[in-house]
PDB file of C-alpha atoms in Angstrom:
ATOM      1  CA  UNK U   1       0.000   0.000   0.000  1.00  0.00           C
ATOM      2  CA  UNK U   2       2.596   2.111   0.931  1.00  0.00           C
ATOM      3  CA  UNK U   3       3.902   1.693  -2.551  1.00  0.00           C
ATOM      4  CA  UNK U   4       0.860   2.163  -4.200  1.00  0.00           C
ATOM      5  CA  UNK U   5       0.672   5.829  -2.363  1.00  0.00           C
ATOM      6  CA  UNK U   6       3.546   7.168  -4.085  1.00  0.00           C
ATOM      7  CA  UNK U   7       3.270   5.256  -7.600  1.00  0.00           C
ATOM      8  CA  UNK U   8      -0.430   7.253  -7.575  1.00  0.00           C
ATOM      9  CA  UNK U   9       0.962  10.405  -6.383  1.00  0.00           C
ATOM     10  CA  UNK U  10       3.341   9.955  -9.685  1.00  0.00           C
ATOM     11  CA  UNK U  11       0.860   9.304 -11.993  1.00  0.00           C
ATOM     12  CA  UNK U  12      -1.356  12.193 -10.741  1.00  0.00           C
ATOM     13  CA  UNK U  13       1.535  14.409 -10.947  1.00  0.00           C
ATOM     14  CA  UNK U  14       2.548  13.154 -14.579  1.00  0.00           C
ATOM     15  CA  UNK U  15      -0.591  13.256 -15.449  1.00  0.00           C
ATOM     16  CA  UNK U  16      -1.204   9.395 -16.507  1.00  0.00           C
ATOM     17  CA  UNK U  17      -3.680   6.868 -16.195  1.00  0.00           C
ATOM     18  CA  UNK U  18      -3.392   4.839 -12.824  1.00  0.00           C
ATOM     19  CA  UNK U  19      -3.950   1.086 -12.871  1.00  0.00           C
ATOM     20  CA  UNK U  20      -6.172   0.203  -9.519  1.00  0.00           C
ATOM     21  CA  UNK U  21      -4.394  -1.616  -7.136  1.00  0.00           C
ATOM     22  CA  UNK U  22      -5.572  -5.072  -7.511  1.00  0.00           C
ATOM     23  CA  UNK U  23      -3.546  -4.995 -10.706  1.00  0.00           C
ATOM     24  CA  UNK U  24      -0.541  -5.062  -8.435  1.00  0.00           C
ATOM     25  CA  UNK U  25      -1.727  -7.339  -6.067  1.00  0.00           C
ATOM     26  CA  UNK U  26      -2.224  -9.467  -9.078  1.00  0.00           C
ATOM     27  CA  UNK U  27       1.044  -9.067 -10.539  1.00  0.00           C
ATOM     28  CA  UNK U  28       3.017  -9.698  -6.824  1.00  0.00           C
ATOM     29  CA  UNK U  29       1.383 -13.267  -7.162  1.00  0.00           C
ATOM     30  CA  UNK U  30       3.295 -14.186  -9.882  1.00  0.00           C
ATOM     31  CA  UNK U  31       6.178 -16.087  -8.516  1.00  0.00           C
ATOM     32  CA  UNK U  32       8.331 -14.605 -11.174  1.00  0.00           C
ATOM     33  CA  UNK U  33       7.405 -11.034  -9.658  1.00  0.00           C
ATOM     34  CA  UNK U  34       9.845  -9.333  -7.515  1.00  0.00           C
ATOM     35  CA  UNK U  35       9.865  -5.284  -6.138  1.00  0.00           C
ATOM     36  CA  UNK U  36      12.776  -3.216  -5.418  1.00  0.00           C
ATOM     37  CA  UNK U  37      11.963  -0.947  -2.831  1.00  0.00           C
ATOM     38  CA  UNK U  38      14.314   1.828  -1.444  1.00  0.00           C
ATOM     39  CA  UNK U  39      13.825   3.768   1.867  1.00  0.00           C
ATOM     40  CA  UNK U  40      14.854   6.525   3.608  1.00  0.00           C
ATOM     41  CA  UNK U  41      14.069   7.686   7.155  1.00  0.00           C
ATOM     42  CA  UNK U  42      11.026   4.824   7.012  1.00  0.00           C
ATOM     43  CA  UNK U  43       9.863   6.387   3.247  1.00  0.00           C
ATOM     44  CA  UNK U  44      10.033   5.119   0.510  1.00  0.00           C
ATOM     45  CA  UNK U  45      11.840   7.339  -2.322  1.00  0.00           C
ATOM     46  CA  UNK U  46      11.893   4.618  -5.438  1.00  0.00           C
ATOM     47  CA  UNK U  47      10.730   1.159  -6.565  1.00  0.00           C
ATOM     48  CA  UNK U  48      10.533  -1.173  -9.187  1.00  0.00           C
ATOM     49  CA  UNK U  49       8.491  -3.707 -10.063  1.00  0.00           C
ATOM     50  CA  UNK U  50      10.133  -6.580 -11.860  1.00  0.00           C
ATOM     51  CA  UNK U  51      10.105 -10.230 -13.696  1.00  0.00           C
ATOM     52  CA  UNK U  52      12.722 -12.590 -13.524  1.00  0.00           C
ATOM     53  CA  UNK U  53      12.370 -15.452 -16.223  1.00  0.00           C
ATOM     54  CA  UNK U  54      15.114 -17.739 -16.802  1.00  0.00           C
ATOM     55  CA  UNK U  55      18.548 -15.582 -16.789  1.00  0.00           C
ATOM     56  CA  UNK U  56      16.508 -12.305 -17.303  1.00  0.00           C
ATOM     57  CA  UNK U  57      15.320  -9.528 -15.186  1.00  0.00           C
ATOM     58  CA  UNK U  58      12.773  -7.284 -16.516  1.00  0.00           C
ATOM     59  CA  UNK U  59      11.808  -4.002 -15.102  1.00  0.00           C
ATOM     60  CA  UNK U  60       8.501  -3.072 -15.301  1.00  0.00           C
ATOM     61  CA  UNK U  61       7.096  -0.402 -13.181  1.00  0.00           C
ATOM     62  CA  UNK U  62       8.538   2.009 -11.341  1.00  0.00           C
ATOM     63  CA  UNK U  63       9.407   4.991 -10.291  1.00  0.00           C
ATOM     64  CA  UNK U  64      10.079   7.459  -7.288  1.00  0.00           C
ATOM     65  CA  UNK U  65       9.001  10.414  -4.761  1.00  0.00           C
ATOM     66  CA  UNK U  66      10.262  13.675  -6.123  1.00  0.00           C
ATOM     67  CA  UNK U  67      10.833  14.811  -2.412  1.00  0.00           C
ATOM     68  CA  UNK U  68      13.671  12.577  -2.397  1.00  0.00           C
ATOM     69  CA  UNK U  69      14.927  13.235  -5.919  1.00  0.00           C
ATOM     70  CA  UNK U  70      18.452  15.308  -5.039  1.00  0.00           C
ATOM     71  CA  UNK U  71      19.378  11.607  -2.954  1.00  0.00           C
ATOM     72  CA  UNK U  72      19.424  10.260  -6.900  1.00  0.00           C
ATOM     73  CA  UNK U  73      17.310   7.445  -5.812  1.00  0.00           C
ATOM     74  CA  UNK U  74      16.707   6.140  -9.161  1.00  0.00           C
ATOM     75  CA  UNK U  75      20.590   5.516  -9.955  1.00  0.00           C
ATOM     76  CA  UNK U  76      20.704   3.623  -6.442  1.00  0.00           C
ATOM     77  CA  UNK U  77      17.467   1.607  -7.335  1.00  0.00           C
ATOM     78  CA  UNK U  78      19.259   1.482 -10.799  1.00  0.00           C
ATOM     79  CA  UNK U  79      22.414  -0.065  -8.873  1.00  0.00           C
ATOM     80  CA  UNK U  80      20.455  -2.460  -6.228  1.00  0.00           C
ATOM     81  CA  UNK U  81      18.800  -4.074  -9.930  1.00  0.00           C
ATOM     82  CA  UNK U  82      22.112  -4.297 -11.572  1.00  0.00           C
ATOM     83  CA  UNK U  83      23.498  -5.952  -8.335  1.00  0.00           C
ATOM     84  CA  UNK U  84      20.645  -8.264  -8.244  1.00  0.00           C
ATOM     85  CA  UNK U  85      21.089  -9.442 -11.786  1.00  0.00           C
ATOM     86  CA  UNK U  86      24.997  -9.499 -11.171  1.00  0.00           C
ATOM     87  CA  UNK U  87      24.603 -12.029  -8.318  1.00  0.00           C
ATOM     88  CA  UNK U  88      22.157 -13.909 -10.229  1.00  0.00           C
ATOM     89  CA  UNK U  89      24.214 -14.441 -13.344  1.00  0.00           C
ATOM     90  CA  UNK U  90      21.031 -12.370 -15.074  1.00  0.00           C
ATOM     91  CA  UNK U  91      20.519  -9.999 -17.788  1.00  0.00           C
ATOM     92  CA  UNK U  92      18.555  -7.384 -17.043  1.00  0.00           C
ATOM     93  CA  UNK U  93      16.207  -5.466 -19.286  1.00  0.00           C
ATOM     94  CA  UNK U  94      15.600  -1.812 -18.270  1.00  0.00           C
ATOM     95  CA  UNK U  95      12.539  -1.477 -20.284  1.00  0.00           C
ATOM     96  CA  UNK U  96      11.104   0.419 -22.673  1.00  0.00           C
ATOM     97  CA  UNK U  97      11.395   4.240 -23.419  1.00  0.00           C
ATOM     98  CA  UNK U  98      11.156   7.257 -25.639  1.00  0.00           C
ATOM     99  CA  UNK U  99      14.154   7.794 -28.194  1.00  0.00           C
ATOM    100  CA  UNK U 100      15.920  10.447 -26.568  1.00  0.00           C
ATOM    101  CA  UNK U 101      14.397  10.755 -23.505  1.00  0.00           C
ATOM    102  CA  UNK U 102      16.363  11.139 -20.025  1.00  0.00           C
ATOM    103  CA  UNK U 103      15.966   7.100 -19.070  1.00  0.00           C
ATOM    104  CA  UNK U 104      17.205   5.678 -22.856  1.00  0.00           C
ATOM    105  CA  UNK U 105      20.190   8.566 -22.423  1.00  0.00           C
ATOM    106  CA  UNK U 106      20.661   7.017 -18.933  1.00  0.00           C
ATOM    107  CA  UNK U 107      20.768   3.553 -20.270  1.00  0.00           C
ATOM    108  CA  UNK U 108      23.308   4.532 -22.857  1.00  0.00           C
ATOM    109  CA  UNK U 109      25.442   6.218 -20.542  1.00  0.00           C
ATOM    110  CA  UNK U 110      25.504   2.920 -18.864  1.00  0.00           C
ATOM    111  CA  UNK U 111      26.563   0.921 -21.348  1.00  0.00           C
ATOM    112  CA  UNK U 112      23.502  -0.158 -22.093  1.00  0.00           C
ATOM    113  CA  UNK U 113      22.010  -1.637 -25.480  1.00  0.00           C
ATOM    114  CA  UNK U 114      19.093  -0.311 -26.855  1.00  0.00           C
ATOM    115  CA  UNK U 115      16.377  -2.412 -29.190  1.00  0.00           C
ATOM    116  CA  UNK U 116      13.351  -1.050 -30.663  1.00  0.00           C
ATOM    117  CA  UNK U 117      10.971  -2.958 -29.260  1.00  0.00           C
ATOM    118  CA  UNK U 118       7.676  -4.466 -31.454  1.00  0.00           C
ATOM    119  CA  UNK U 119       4.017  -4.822 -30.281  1.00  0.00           C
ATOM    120  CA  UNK U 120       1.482  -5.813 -32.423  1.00  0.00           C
ATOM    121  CA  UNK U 121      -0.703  -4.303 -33.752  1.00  0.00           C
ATOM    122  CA  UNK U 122       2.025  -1.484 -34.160  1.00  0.00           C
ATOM    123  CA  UNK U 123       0.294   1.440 -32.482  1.00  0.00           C
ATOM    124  CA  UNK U 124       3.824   3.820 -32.636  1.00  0.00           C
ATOM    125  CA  UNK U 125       1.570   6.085 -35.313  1.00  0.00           C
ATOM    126  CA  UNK U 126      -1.256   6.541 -33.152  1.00  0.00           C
ATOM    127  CA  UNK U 127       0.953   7.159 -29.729  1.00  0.00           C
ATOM    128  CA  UNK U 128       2.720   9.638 -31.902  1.00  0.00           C
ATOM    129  CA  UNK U 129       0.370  11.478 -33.120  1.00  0.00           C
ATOM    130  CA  UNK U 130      -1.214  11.541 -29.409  1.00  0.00           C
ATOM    131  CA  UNK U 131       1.519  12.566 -27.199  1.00  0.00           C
ATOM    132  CA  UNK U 132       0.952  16.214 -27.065  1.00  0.00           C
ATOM    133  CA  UNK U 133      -2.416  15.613 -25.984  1.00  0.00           C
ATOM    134  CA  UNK U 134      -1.317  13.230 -23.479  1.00  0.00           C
ATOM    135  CA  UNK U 135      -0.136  16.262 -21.610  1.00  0.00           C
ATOM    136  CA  UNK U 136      -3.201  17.627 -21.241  1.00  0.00           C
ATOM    137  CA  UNK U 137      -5.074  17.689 -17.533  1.00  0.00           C
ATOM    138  CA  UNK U 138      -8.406  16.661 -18.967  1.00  0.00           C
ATOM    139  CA  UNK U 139      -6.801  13.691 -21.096  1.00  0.00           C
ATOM    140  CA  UNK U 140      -5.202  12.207 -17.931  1.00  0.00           C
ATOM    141  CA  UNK U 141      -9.218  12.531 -16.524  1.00  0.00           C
ATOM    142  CA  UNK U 142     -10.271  10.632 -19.473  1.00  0.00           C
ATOM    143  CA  UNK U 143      -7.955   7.970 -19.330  1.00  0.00           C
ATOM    144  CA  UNK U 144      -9.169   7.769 -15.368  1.00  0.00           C
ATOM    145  CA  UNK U 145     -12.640   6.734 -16.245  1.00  0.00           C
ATOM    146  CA  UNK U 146     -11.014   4.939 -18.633  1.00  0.00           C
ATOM    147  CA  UNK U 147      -9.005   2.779 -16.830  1.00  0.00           C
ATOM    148  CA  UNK U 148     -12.321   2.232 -14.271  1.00  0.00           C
ATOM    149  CA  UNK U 149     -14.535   1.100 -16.795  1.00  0.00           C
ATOM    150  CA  UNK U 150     -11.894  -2.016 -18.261  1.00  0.00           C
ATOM    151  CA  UNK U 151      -9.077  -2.084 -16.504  1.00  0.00           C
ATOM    152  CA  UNK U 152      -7.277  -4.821 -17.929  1.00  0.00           C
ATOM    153  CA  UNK U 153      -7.902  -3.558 -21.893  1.00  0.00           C
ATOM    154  CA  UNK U 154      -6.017  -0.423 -20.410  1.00  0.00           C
ATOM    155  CA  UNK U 155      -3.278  -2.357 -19.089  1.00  0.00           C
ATOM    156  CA  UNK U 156      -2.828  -4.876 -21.620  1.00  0.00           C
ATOM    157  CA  UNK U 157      -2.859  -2.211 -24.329  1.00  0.00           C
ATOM    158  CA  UNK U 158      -0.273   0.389 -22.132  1.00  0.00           C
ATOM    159  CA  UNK U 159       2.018  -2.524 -21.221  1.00  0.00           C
ATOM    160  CA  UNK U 160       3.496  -4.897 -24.276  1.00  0.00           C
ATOM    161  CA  UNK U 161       5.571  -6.596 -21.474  1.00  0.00           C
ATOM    162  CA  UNK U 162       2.530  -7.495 -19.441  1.00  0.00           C
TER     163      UNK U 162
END
Protein backbone atom coordinates (compact mmCIF):
# COMPACT_ATOMS: atom_id res chain seq x y z
CA UNK A 1 0.00 0.00 0.00
CA UNK A 2 2.60 2.11 0.93
CA UNK A 3 3.90 1.69 -2.55
CA UNK A 4 0.86 2.16 -4.20
CA UNK A 5 0.67 5.83 -2.36
CA UNK A 6 3.55 7.17 -4.09
CA UNK A 7 3.27 5.26 -7.60
CA UNK A 8 -0.43 7.25 -7.57
CA UNK A 9 0.96 10.41 -6.38
CA UNK A 10 3.34 9.95 -9.68
CA UNK A 11 0.86 9.30 -11.99
CA UNK A 12 -1.36 12.19 -10.74
CA UNK A 13 1.54 14.41 -10.95
CA UNK A 14 2.55 13.15 -14.58
CA UNK A 15 -0.59 13.26 -15.45
CA UNK A 16 -1.20 9.40 -16.51
CA UNK A 17 -3.68 6.87 -16.19
CA UNK A 18 -3.39 4.84 -12.82
CA UNK A 19 -3.95 1.09 -12.87
CA UNK A 20 -6.17 0.20 -9.52
CA UNK A 21 -4.39 -1.62 -7.14
CA UNK A 22 -5.57 -5.07 -7.51
CA UNK A 23 -3.55 -4.99 -10.71
CA UNK A 24 -0.54 -5.06 -8.44
CA UNK A 25 -1.73 -7.34 -6.07
CA UNK A 26 -2.22 -9.47 -9.08
CA UNK A 27 1.04 -9.07 -10.54
CA UNK A 28 3.02 -9.70 -6.82
CA UNK A 29 1.38 -13.27 -7.16
CA UNK A 30 3.30 -14.19 -9.88
CA UNK A 31 6.18 -16.09 -8.52
CA UNK A 32 8.33 -14.61 -11.17
CA UNK A 33 7.41 -11.03 -9.66
CA UNK A 34 9.84 -9.33 -7.51
CA UNK A 35 9.87 -5.28 -6.14
CA UNK A 36 12.78 -3.22 -5.42
CA UNK A 37 11.96 -0.95 -2.83
CA UNK A 38 14.31 1.83 -1.44
CA UNK A 39 13.83 3.77 1.87
CA UNK A 40 14.85 6.52 3.61
CA UNK A 41 14.07 7.69 7.16
CA UNK A 42 11.03 4.82 7.01
CA UNK A 43 9.86 6.39 3.25
CA UNK A 44 10.03 5.12 0.51
CA UNK A 45 11.84 7.34 -2.32
CA UNK A 46 11.89 4.62 -5.44
CA UNK A 47 10.73 1.16 -6.56
CA UNK A 48 10.53 -1.17 -9.19
CA UNK A 49 8.49 -3.71 -10.06
CA UNK A 50 10.13 -6.58 -11.86
CA UNK A 51 10.11 -10.23 -13.70
CA UNK A 52 12.72 -12.59 -13.52
CA UNK A 53 12.37 -15.45 -16.22
CA UNK A 54 15.11 -17.74 -16.80
CA UNK A 55 18.55 -15.58 -16.79
CA UNK A 56 16.51 -12.30 -17.30
CA UNK A 57 15.32 -9.53 -15.19
CA UNK A 58 12.77 -7.28 -16.52
CA UNK A 59 11.81 -4.00 -15.10
CA UNK A 60 8.50 -3.07 -15.30
CA UNK A 61 7.10 -0.40 -13.18
CA UNK A 62 8.54 2.01 -11.34
CA UNK A 63 9.41 4.99 -10.29
CA UNK A 64 10.08 7.46 -7.29
CA UNK A 65 9.00 10.41 -4.76
CA UNK A 66 10.26 13.67 -6.12
CA UNK A 67 10.83 14.81 -2.41
CA UNK A 68 13.67 12.58 -2.40
CA UNK A 69 14.93 13.23 -5.92
CA UNK A 70 18.45 15.31 -5.04
CA UNK A 71 19.38 11.61 -2.95
CA UNK A 72 19.42 10.26 -6.90
CA UNK A 73 17.31 7.45 -5.81
CA UNK A 74 16.71 6.14 -9.16
CA UNK A 75 20.59 5.52 -9.95
CA UNK A 76 20.70 3.62 -6.44
CA UNK A 77 17.47 1.61 -7.34
CA UNK A 78 19.26 1.48 -10.80
CA UNK A 79 22.41 -0.06 -8.87
CA UNK A 80 20.45 -2.46 -6.23
CA UNK A 81 18.80 -4.07 -9.93
CA UNK A 82 22.11 -4.30 -11.57
CA UNK A 83 23.50 -5.95 -8.34
CA UNK A 84 20.65 -8.26 -8.24
CA UNK A 85 21.09 -9.44 -11.79
CA UNK A 86 25.00 -9.50 -11.17
CA UNK A 87 24.60 -12.03 -8.32
CA UNK A 88 22.16 -13.91 -10.23
CA UNK A 89 24.21 -14.44 -13.34
CA UNK A 90 21.03 -12.37 -15.07
CA UNK A 91 20.52 -10.00 -17.79
CA UNK A 92 18.56 -7.38 -17.04
CA UNK A 93 16.21 -5.47 -19.29
CA UNK A 94 15.60 -1.81 -18.27
CA UNK A 95 12.54 -1.48 -20.28
CA UNK A 96 11.10 0.42 -22.67
CA UNK A 97 11.40 4.24 -23.42
CA UNK A 98 11.16 7.26 -25.64
CA UNK A 99 14.15 7.79 -28.19
CA UNK A 100 15.92 10.45 -26.57
CA UNK A 101 14.40 10.76 -23.50
CA UNK A 102 16.36 11.14 -20.02
CA UNK A 103 15.97 7.10 -19.07
CA UNK A 104 17.20 5.68 -22.86
CA UNK A 105 20.19 8.57 -22.42
CA UNK A 106 20.66 7.02 -18.93
CA UNK A 107 20.77 3.55 -20.27
CA UNK A 108 23.31 4.53 -22.86
CA UNK A 109 25.44 6.22 -20.54
CA UNK A 110 25.50 2.92 -18.86
CA UNK A 111 26.56 0.92 -21.35
CA UNK A 112 23.50 -0.16 -22.09
CA UNK A 113 22.01 -1.64 -25.48
CA UNK A 114 19.09 -0.31 -26.86
CA UNK A 115 16.38 -2.41 -29.19
CA UNK A 116 13.35 -1.05 -30.66
CA UNK A 117 10.97 -2.96 -29.26
CA UNK A 118 7.68 -4.47 -31.45
CA UNK A 119 4.02 -4.82 -30.28
CA UNK A 120 1.48 -5.81 -32.42
CA UNK A 121 -0.70 -4.30 -33.75
CA UNK A 122 2.03 -1.48 -34.16
CA UNK A 123 0.29 1.44 -32.48
CA UNK A 124 3.82 3.82 -32.64
CA UNK A 125 1.57 6.08 -35.31
CA UNK A 126 -1.26 6.54 -33.15
CA UNK A 127 0.95 7.16 -29.73
CA UNK A 128 2.72 9.64 -31.90
CA UNK A 129 0.37 11.48 -33.12
CA UNK A 130 -1.21 11.54 -29.41
CA UNK A 131 1.52 12.57 -27.20
CA UNK A 132 0.95 16.21 -27.07
CA UNK A 133 -2.42 15.61 -25.98
CA UNK A 134 -1.32 13.23 -23.48
CA UNK A 135 -0.14 16.26 -21.61
CA UNK A 136 -3.20 17.63 -21.24
CA UNK A 137 -5.07 17.69 -17.53
CA UNK A 138 -8.41 16.66 -18.97
CA UNK A 139 -6.80 13.69 -21.10
CA UNK A 140 -5.20 12.21 -17.93
CA UNK A 141 -9.22 12.53 -16.52
CA UNK A 142 -10.27 10.63 -19.47
CA UNK A 143 -7.96 7.97 -19.33
CA UNK A 144 -9.17 7.77 -15.37
CA UNK A 145 -12.64 6.73 -16.25
CA UNK A 146 -11.01 4.94 -18.63
CA UNK A 147 -9.00 2.78 -16.83
CA UNK A 148 -12.32 2.23 -14.27
CA UNK A 149 -14.54 1.10 -16.79
CA UNK A 150 -11.89 -2.02 -18.26
CA UNK A 151 -9.08 -2.08 -16.50
CA UNK A 152 -7.28 -4.82 -17.93
CA UNK A 153 -7.90 -3.56 -21.89
CA UNK A 154 -6.02 -0.42 -20.41
CA UNK A 155 -3.28 -2.36 -19.09
CA UNK A 156 -2.83 -4.88 -21.62
CA UNK A 157 -2.86 -2.21 -24.33
CA UNK A 158 -0.27 0.39 -22.13
CA UNK A 159 2.02 -2.52 -21.22
CA UNK A 160 3.50 -4.90 -24.28
CA UNK A 161 5.57 -6.60 -21.47
CA UNK A 162 2.53 -7.49 -19.44
Amino acid sequence: NKVYDVYTSQMKRLNSAIFPLSFFEHLMKSPSSLLFILEHKKNIISYSFCFQYKDNLYASIGGGNPDFFKLRASNKLYNELIKYSCEHNLNIHLGIGEKDAGFNLFKEKAGALNYKCERHPNDEWMIKMLMPFLKLRLVGKILQFILKKSPEKVVYTAMPFT
